[in-house]
mmCIF file of C-alpha atoms in Angstrom:
data_model
loop_
_atom_site.group_PDB
_atom_site.id
_atom_site.type_symbol
_atom_site.label_atom_id
_atom_site.label_comp_id
_atom_site.label_asym_id
_atom_site.label_seq_id
_atom_site.Cartn_x
_atom_site.Cartn_y
_atom_site.Cartn_z
ATOM 1 C CA MET A 18 -4.556 -53.504 -11.640
ATOM 2 C CA SER A 19 -1.408 -54.232 -13.604
ATOM 3 C CA SER A 20 -2.233 -51.438 -16.049
ATOM 4 C CA VAL A 21 -2.770 -48.848 -13.289
ATOM 5 C CA ILE A 22 0.527 -49.246 -11.419
ATOM 6 C CA PRO A 23 2.811 -48.483 -14.379
ATOM 7 C CA SER A 24 0.605 -45.500 -15.181
ATOM 8 C CA ARG A 25 1.062 -44.158 -11.677
ATOM 9 C CA PHE A 26 4.796 -44.721 -11.845
ATOM 10 C CA GLY A 27 4.825 -42.988 -15.217
ATOM 11 C CA HIS A 28 3.008 -39.952 -13.835
ATOM 12 C CA LEU A 29 5.389 -39.878 -10.869
ATOM 13 C CA ALA A 30 8.426 -40.020 -13.132
ATOM 14 C CA LEU A 31 7.020 -37.247 -15.325
ATOM 15 C CA ALA A 32 6.298 -35.083 -12.286
ATOM 16 C CA CYS A 33 9.828 -35.607 -10.968
ATOM 17 C CA ALA A 34 11.269 -34.704 -14.347
ATOM 18 C CA LEU A 35 9.198 -31.520 -14.491
ATOM 19 C CA LEU A 36 10.215 -30.531 -10.964
ATOM 20 C CA SER A 37 13.862 -31.145 -11.789
ATOM 21 C CA GLY A 38 13.543 -28.976 -14.856
ATOM 22 C CA LEU A 39 11.907 -26.199 -12.874
ATOM 23 C CA ALA A 40 14.585 -26.401 -10.205
ATOM 24 C CA ALA A 41 17.333 -26.200 -12.820
ATOM 25 C CA GLY A 42 15.635 -23.194 -14.395
ATOM 26 C CA ALA A 43 15.269 -21.512 -11.015
ATOM 27 C CA GLN A 44 18.974 -21.985 -10.349
ATOM 28 C CA ALA A 45 20.081 -20.509 -13.671
ATOM 29 C CA SER A 46 22.136 -17.412 -12.985
ATOM 30 C CA THR A 47 21.696 -14.109 -14.800
ATOM 31 C CA LEU A 48 25.067 -14.749 -16.452
ATOM 32 C CA ASP A 49 23.779 -18.085 -17.795
ATOM 33 C CA LYS A 50 20.563 -16.464 -19.012
ATOM 34 C CA VAL A 51 22.451 -13.658 -20.739
ATOM 35 C CA LYS A 52 24.779 -16.110 -22.479
ATOM 36 C CA ASP A 53 21.983 -18.507 -23.430
ATOM 37 C CA SER A 54 19.880 -15.739 -24.964
ATOM 38 C CA SER A 55 22.923 -13.853 -26.314
ATOM 39 C CA SER A 56 21.233 -10.663 -25.111
ATOM 40 C CA VAL A 57 21.461 -8.326 -22.149
ATOM 41 C CA ARG A 58 19.228 -5.476 -20.929
ATOM 42 C CA ILE A 59 20.804 -2.183 -19.898
ATOM 43 C CA GLY A 60 19.198 0.647 -17.948
ATOM 44 C CA TYR A 61 20.187 4.181 -18.994
ATOM 45 C CA ALA A 62 18.944 7.700 -18.230
ATOM 46 C CA ASN A 63 19.491 9.901 -21.305
ATOM 47 C CA GLU A 64 22.518 11.863 -20.123
ATOM 48 C CA THR A 65 25.012 12.975 -22.763
ATOM 49 C CA PRO A 66 27.754 11.797 -23.187
ATOM 50 C CA PHE A 67 27.350 8.814 -20.852
ATOM 51 C CA ALA A 68 24.234 7.146 -22.265
ATOM 52 C CA TYR A 69 21.535 8.692 -24.434
ATOM 53 C CA THR A 70 19.130 8.221 -27.319
ATOM 54 C CA ALA A 71 20.597 9.505 -30.587
ATOM 55 C CA LEU A 72 18.538 11.319 -33.227
ATOM 56 C CA ASP A 73 18.119 8.090 -35.196
ATOM 57 C CA GLY A 74 16.586 6.388 -32.152
ATOM 58 C CA SER A 75 19.626 4.254 -31.332
ATOM 59 C CA VAL A 76 21.124 4.265 -27.851
ATOM 60 C CA THR A 77 24.760 5.289 -27.608
ATOM 61 C CA GLY A 78 27.183 7.018 -25.273
ATOM 62 C CA GLU A 79 30.333 6.066 -23.413
ATOM 63 C CA SER A 80 28.710 3.396 -21.230
ATOM 64 C CA PRO A 81 26.475 1.606 -23.799
ATOM 65 C CA GLU A 82 29.357 1.479 -26.288
ATOM 66 C CA ILE A 83 31.613 -0.075 -23.649
ATOM 67 C CA VAL A 84 28.877 -2.596 -22.830
ATOM 68 C CA LYS A 85 28.600 -3.538 -26.516
ATOM 69 C CA LYS A 86 32.348 -4.201 -26.764
ATOM 70 C CA ILE A 87 32.639 -6.097 -23.475
ATOM 71 C CA PHE A 88 29.612 -8.330 -24.009
ATOM 72 C CA GLU A 89 30.718 -8.972 -27.575
ATOM 73 C CA ARG A 90 33.936 -10.382 -26.084
ATOM 74 C CA MET A 91 31.735 -12.569 -23.877
ATOM 75 C CA GLY A 92 29.803 -13.881 -26.902
ATOM 76 C CA VAL A 93 26.670 -11.795 -26.267
ATOM 77 C CA GLU A 94 25.424 -10.045 -29.394
ATOM 78 C CA LYS A 95 22.250 -8.110 -28.555
ATOM 79 C CA ILE A 96 21.988 -5.105 -26.225
ATOM 80 C CA ASN A 97 18.428 -4.169 -25.222
ATOM 81 C CA PRO A 98 18.270 -0.628 -23.775
ATOM 82 C CA VAL A 99 15.640 0.420 -21.227
ATOM 83 C CA LEU A 100 15.183 4.191 -20.791
ATOM 84 C CA THR A 101 14.726 5.143 -17.134
ATOM 85 C CA GLU A 102 14.778 8.370 -15.115
ATOM 86 C CA TRP A 103 18.051 8.699 -13.235
ATOM 87 C CA GLY A 104 16.455 8.399 -9.800
ATOM 88 C CA SER A 105 14.757 5.145 -10.837
ATOM 89 C CA LEU A 106 17.844 3.358 -12.157
ATOM 90 C CA ILE A 107 18.760 1.494 -8.976
ATOM 91 C CA PRO A 108 15.125 0.634 -8.073
ATOM 92 C CA GLY A 109 14.622 -0.529 -11.671
ATOM 93 C CA LEU A 110 17.721 -2.727 -11.544
ATOM 94 C CA ARG A 111 16.716 -4.278 -8.238
ATOM 95 C CA ALA A 112 13.214 -4.911 -9.642
ATOM 96 C CA SER A 113 14.831 -6.789 -12.590
ATOM 97 C CA ARG A 114 13.627 -4.362 -15.250
ATOM 98 C CA PHE A 115 17.132 -4.694 -16.718
ATOM 99 C CA ASP A 116 20.331 -6.657 -16.022
ATOM 100 C CA LEU A 117 22.743 -3.802 -15.397
ATOM 101 C CA ILE A 118 22.982 -0.031 -15.248
ATOM 102 C CA ALA A 119 25.051 1.471 -18.080
ATOM 103 C CA ALA A 120 24.650 5.188 -17.416
ATOM 104 C CA GLY A 121 28.026 6.452 -16.206
ATOM 105 C CA MET A 122 26.880 6.033 -12.595
ATOM 106 C CA TYR A 123 29.367 7.209 -9.968
ATOM 107 C CA ILE A 124 30.560 4.724 -7.378
ATOM 108 C CA THR A 125 29.671 5.985 -3.888
ATOM 109 C CA PRO A 126 29.676 4.157 -0.534
ATOM 110 C CA GLU A 127 25.899 4.668 -0.249
ATOM 111 C CA ARG A 128 25.226 3.137 -3.673
ATOM 112 C CA CYS A 129 27.611 0.295 -2.858
ATOM 113 C CA LYS A 130 25.075 -0.823 -0.222
ATOM 114 C CA GLN A 131 22.482 -1.311 -2.975
ATOM 115 C CA VAL A 132 24.366 -2.532 -6.059
ATOM 116 C CA LEU A 133 27.600 -4.212 -7.158
ATOM 117 C CA PHE A 134 29.911 -2.035 -9.256
ATOM 118 C CA THR A 135 32.620 -2.985 -11.696
ATOM 119 C CA ASP A 136 35.913 -1.148 -11.291
ATOM 120 C CA PRO A 137 35.488 2.378 -12.719
ATOM 121 C CA HIS A 138 36.007 2.973 -16.427
ATOM 122 C CA TYR A 139 36.502 6.742 -16.074
ATOM 123 C CA GLN A 140 37.237 9.552 -13.641
ATOM 124 C CA LEU A 141 35.759 13.020 -14.122
ATOM 125 C CA PRO A 142 35.356 16.319 -12.239
ATOM 126 C CA ASP A 143 32.189 18.455 -12.145
ATOM 127 C CA THR A 144 31.419 22.009 -13.253
ATOM 128 C CA LEU A 145 28.551 24.513 -13.535
ATOM 129 C CA LEU A 146 26.327 25.523 -16.425
ATOM 130 C CA VAL A 147 25.402 29.219 -16.101
ATOM 131 C CA LYS A 148 23.995 32.092 -18.141
ATOM 132 C CA ALA A 149 26.485 33.466 -20.671
ATOM 133 C CA GLY A 150 29.024 35.676 -18.923
ATOM 134 C CA ASN A 151 28.293 34.033 -15.542
ATOM 135 C CA PRO A 152 26.461 37.187 -14.265
ATOM 136 C CA LYS A 153 26.370 36.001 -10.637
ATOM 137 C CA GLY A 154 30.051 35.010 -10.587
ATOM 138 C CA LEU A 155 29.411 31.434 -9.513
ATOM 139 C CA HIS A 156 32.504 29.220 -9.284
ATOM 140 C CA SER A 157 31.720 26.834 -6.427
ATOM 141 C CA TYR A 158 28.951 25.355 -4.300
ATOM 142 C CA GLU A 159 29.915 27.890 -1.639
ATOM 143 C CA ASP A 160 29.343 30.762 -4.087
ATOM 144 C CA ILE A 161 25.839 29.460 -4.721
ATOM 145 C CA ALA A 162 25.157 29.099 -0.986
ATOM 146 C CA LYS A 163 26.338 32.613 -0.118
ATOM 147 C CA SER A 164 24.633 34.373 -3.042
ATOM 148 C CA GLY A 165 21.253 32.754 -2.575
ATOM 149 C CA ALA A 166 21.357 31.626 -6.207
ATOM 150 C CA LYS A 167 19.213 28.726 -7.366
ATOM 151 C CA VAL A 168 20.809 25.567 -8.787
ATOM 152 C CA ALA A 169 19.218 22.849 -10.945
ATOM 153 C CA ILE A 170 20.329 19.364 -9.903
ATOM 154 C CA MET A 171 19.321 16.070 -11.474
ATOM 155 C CA SER A 172 17.399 13.970 -8.936
ATOM 156 C CA GLY A 173 19.287 11.033 -7.508
ATOM 157 C CA THR A 174 22.773 12.346 -8.300
ATOM 158 C CA VAL A 175 25.607 12.774 -5.803
ATOM 159 C CA ASN A 176 25.504 16.523 -6.473
ATOM 160 C CA LEU A 177 22.423 16.833 -4.299
ATOM 161 C CA GLY A 178 24.389 15.762 -1.219
ATOM 162 C CA TYR A 179 27.396 17.888 -2.176
ATOM 163 C CA ALA A 180 25.169 20.960 -2.496
ATOM 164 C CA ARG A 181 23.476 20.462 0.865
ATOM 165 C CA ASN A 182 26.780 19.759 2.615
ATOM 166 C CA SER A 183 28.102 23.064 1.231
ATOM 167 C CA GLY A 184 25.305 25.047 2.842
ATOM 168 C CA ILE A 185 22.926 25.310 -0.107
ATOM 169 C CA THR A 186 19.365 25.210 1.214
ATOM 170 C CA ASP A 187 16.576 23.083 -0.230
ATOM 171 C CA GLU A 188 14.823 26.332 -1.244
ATOM 172 C CA GLN A 189 17.805 27.048 -3.526
ATOM 173 C CA ILE A 190 17.719 23.583 -5.107
ATOM 174 C CA LEU A 191 15.555 22.816 -8.133
ATOM 175 C CA GLN A 192 15.459 19.044 -8.589
ATOM 176 C CA VAL A 193 14.845 17.973 -12.200
ATOM 177 C CA PRO A 194 14.553 14.548 -13.888
ATOM 178 C CA ASP A 195 17.256 14.886 -16.539
ATOM 179 C CA THR A 196 19.935 17.083 -18.091
ATOM 180 C CA THR A 197 17.581 18.536 -20.698
ATOM 181 C CA ALA A 198 15.512 19.930 -17.829
ATOM 182 C CA GLN A 199 18.696 21.380 -16.303
ATOM 183 C CA LEU A 200 19.439 23.253 -19.521
ATOM 184 C CA GLN A 201 15.863 24.483 -19.814
ATOM 185 C CA ALA A 202 15.885 25.713 -16.211
ATOM 186 C CA VAL A 203 19.017 27.817 -16.726
ATOM 187 C CA ARG A 204 17.912 29.173 -20.107
ATOM 188 C CA ALA A 205 14.482 30.117 -18.729
ATOM 189 C CA GLY A 206 15.944 31.756 -15.622
ATOM 190 C CA ARG A 207 14.278 29.323 -13.207
ATOM 191 C CA ALA A 208 17.803 28.418 -12.025
ATOM 192 C CA ASP A 209 20.982 30.486 -11.991
ATOM 193 C CA ALA A 210 23.142 27.427 -12.533
ATOM 194 C CA ALA A 211 23.072 23.703 -13.106
ATOM 195 C CA VAL A 212 25.708 21.318 -11.802
ATOM 196 C CA GLY A 213 26.929 18.039 -13.230
ATOM 197 C CA THR A 214 29.911 16.355 -14.805
ATOM 198 C CA GLN A 215 32.260 18.504 -16.806
ATOM 199 C CA LEU A 216 31.489 16.665 -20.047
ATOM 200 C CA THR A 217 27.724 16.821 -19.491
ATOM 201 C CA MET A 218 27.701 20.551 -18.764
ATOM 202 C CA LYS A 219 29.917 21.259 -21.797
ATOM 203 C CA GLY A 220 27.522 19.239 -23.919
ATOM 204 C CA LEU A 221 24.559 21.233 -22.593
ATOM 205 C CA ALA A 222 26.415 24.479 -23.307
ATOM 206 C CA ASP A 223 26.881 23.367 -26.926
ATOM 207 C CA LYS A 224 23.153 22.629 -27.169
ATOM 208 C CA GLY A 225 22.173 25.883 -25.485
ATOM 209 C CA GLY A 226 24.013 28.128 -27.918
ATOM 210 C CA ASP A 227 25.126 31.636 -26.967
ATOM 211 C CA SER A 228 22.747 31.955 -24.011
ATOM 212 C CA VAL A 229 24.653 29.630 -21.650
ATOM 213 C CA GLU A 230 28.180 28.465 -20.886
ATOM 214 C CA ALA A 231 30.000 25.824 -18.867
ATOM 215 C CA ILE A 232 32.483 27.558 -16.581
ATOM 216 C CA ALA A 233 36.141 26.619 -17.013
ATOM 217 C CA GLU A 234 37.132 27.081 -13.360
ATOM 218 C CA PHE A 235 34.994 25.211 -10.835
ATOM 219 C CA LYS A 236 36.391 25.074 -7.282
ATOM 220 C CA ASP A 237 35.408 21.731 -5.853
ATOM 221 C CA ASP A 238 36.619 19.213 -3.284
ATOM 222 C CA PRO A 239 38.982 16.749 -5.054
ATOM 223 C CA ALA A 240 37.097 14.010 -3.227
ATOM 224 C CA HIS A 241 34.096 14.884 -5.408
ATOM 225 C CA THR A 242 35.849 13.580 -8.527
ATOM 226 C CA GLY A 243 33.439 11.089 -10.045
ATOM 227 C CA TYR A 244 34.352 7.498 -10.847
ATOM 228 C CA GLY A 245 31.856 5.954 -13.245
ATOM 229 C CA ALA A 246 31.136 2.246 -13.544
ATOM 230 C CA LEU A 247 28.591 -0.377 -14.543
ATOM 231 C CA ALA A 248 26.251 -1.553 -11.769
ATOM 232 C CA PHE A 249 24.646 -4.946 -11.100
ATOM 233 C CA ARG A 250 22.218 -6.507 -8.625
ATOM 234 C CA PRO A 251 23.910 -7.787 -5.420
ATOM 235 C CA GLU A 252 22.909 -11.361 -6.299
ATOM 236 C CA ASP A 253 24.562 -11.112 -9.736
ATOM 237 C CA LYS A 254 28.170 -11.201 -8.521
ATOM 238 C CA GLU A 255 28.993 -13.895 -11.089
ATOM 239 C CA LEU A 256 27.893 -11.629 -13.942
ATOM 240 C CA ARG A 257 29.653 -8.585 -12.446
ATOM 241 C CA ASP A 258 32.878 -10.542 -12.007
ATOM 242 C CA ALA A 259 32.781 -11.838 -15.592
ATOM 243 C CA VAL A 260 32.290 -8.311 -16.944
ATOM 244 C CA ASN A 261 34.942 -6.904 -14.625
ATOM 245 C CA ALA A 262 37.490 -9.474 -15.818
ATOM 246 C CA GLU A 263 36.936 -8.450 -19.441
ATOM 247 C CA LEU A 264 37.063 -4.740 -18.543
ATOM 248 C CA LYS A 265 40.436 -5.150 -16.814
ATOM 249 C CA LYS A 266 41.911 -6.662 -19.968
ATOM 250 C CA TRP A 267 40.342 -4.061 -22.276
ATOM 251 C CA LEU A 268 40.472 -0.667 -20.541
ATOM 252 C CA GLY A 269 43.322 1.496 -21.804
ATOM 253 C CA SER A 270 43.646 -0.446 -25.056
ATOM 254 C CA GLU A 271 43.620 1.274 -28.440
ATOM 255 C CA GLU A 272 40.136 -0.121 -29.066
ATOM 256 C CA HIS A 273 38.876 1.269 -25.752
ATOM 257 C CA LEU A 274 40.263 4.751 -26.402
ATOM 258 C CA ALA A 275 38.854 4.753 -29.940
ATOM 259 C CA THR A 276 35.456 3.662 -28.572
ATOM 260 C CA VAL A 277 35.160 6.486 -26.023
ATOM 261 C CA GLU A 278 36.931 9.275 -27.939
ATOM 262 C CA PRO A 279 33.739 10.425 -29.763
ATOM 263 C CA PHE A 280 32.202 11.141 -26.336
ATOM 264 C CA GLY A 281 35.034 13.361 -25.105
ATOM 265 C CA PHE A 282 36.983 10.779 -23.086
ATOM 266 C CA ASP A 283 40.700 10.111 -23.439
ATOM 267 C CA GLN A 284 43.700 8.622 -21.638
ATOM 268 C CA SER A 285 43.448 11.253 -18.876
ATOM 269 C CA ASN A 286 40.082 9.852 -17.793
ATOM 270 C CA ILE A 287 41.457 6.369 -17.091
ATOM 271 C CA THR A 288 41.952 5.510 -13.423
ATOM 272 C CA ASP A 289 43.524 2.678 -11.473
ATOM 273 C CA LYS A 290 41.007 3.012 -8.623
ATOM 274 C CA THR A 291 39.008 -0.116 -7.784
ATOM 275 C CA ALA A 292 35.352 -0.529 -6.817
ATOM 276 C CA ALA A 293 36.402 -2.034 -3.465
ATOM 277 C CA GLU A 294 38.546 1.022 -2.696
ATOM 278 C CA LEU A 295 35.813 3.484 -3.653
ATOM 279 C CA CYS A 296 33.181 1.538 -1.731
ATOM 280 C CA GLY A 297 35.347 1.767 1.372
ATOM 281 C CA GLN A 298 35.769 -2.004 1.634
#
C-alpha cells in the first residue's frame, strides 16, 4: 500500500506538469513563436514589383524586402515565403498557412473587417496596360464601359469593384489569377486592356516589349489611390503592433529608400496616412 500511494501522487504530479506545459504552449502568441523560432512565414502572390519569385528562385520585391529589414530589427533571421494566388491570400492567412501577407496589399474598409493592417508603407495610383498605340483610346474605366472593351483584372483586387462601379459589365471583365495572365490576355487580344498599379503595369509593359504599353495618363478617382501595407490575422494584434512600431521608426530613412528604390519606389510614395484612418475607424 505504501508503495502505491506515492506512485499515484507521482503520476498526478506528472499529469499536472504536462497539462501546464500544454496550456503554456497553447497560450504562446504568434509573436512569441516567431521570436522563439527566429523565423516568420509570409504569403505573397507573384506580382512585380511588390512581391515575386526572381529568376534565381529567391523571393523579392518591395514588401518581402521590407519584411526582411523589419524582422531583422526584431531579431528574426529567417523569412519563409509561401506562394499563393492573390484571391487566396486572406483565406490562407486566416487558415494559418503563413503569419502575414507581404504582397503590397491595399488597405480597404472591406479587408479591414478580415485582417489587421500595419500603417501603409506606400501610396500608388493605377493605370492601364493596352496594345501599343492604345488603338481604342482607353484612358479611364468610363472609356472601357462606353466602348464595350474588355479588361483583364486580377481576381480579388480592388480594381474589380472600381470597374463595376464605373459601369463596366461582368461580360467585359476577364478575371485572371495573376499579372502574367493579364499581360498574356492583352498580348493575345483576349482583353483590350489590363488594369493595376502604375508600377505593375509599367513592369508588364517592359516584359511585353513593343506590342504593349502602359498609358501615361489614366483618369481615375483620387480616392482610388492605393495604400499598401502588411496584413495580419485579427488575433495577432501583438505581432502587428510590434511590426508597426518598427515600421514607424524606419519608414522614410535612408535605408528604407535604398531598400525600395530597385523596385521603382521613392520618397514620393511615402504617406502619412494610418491604417485606422484608411479603415474608417
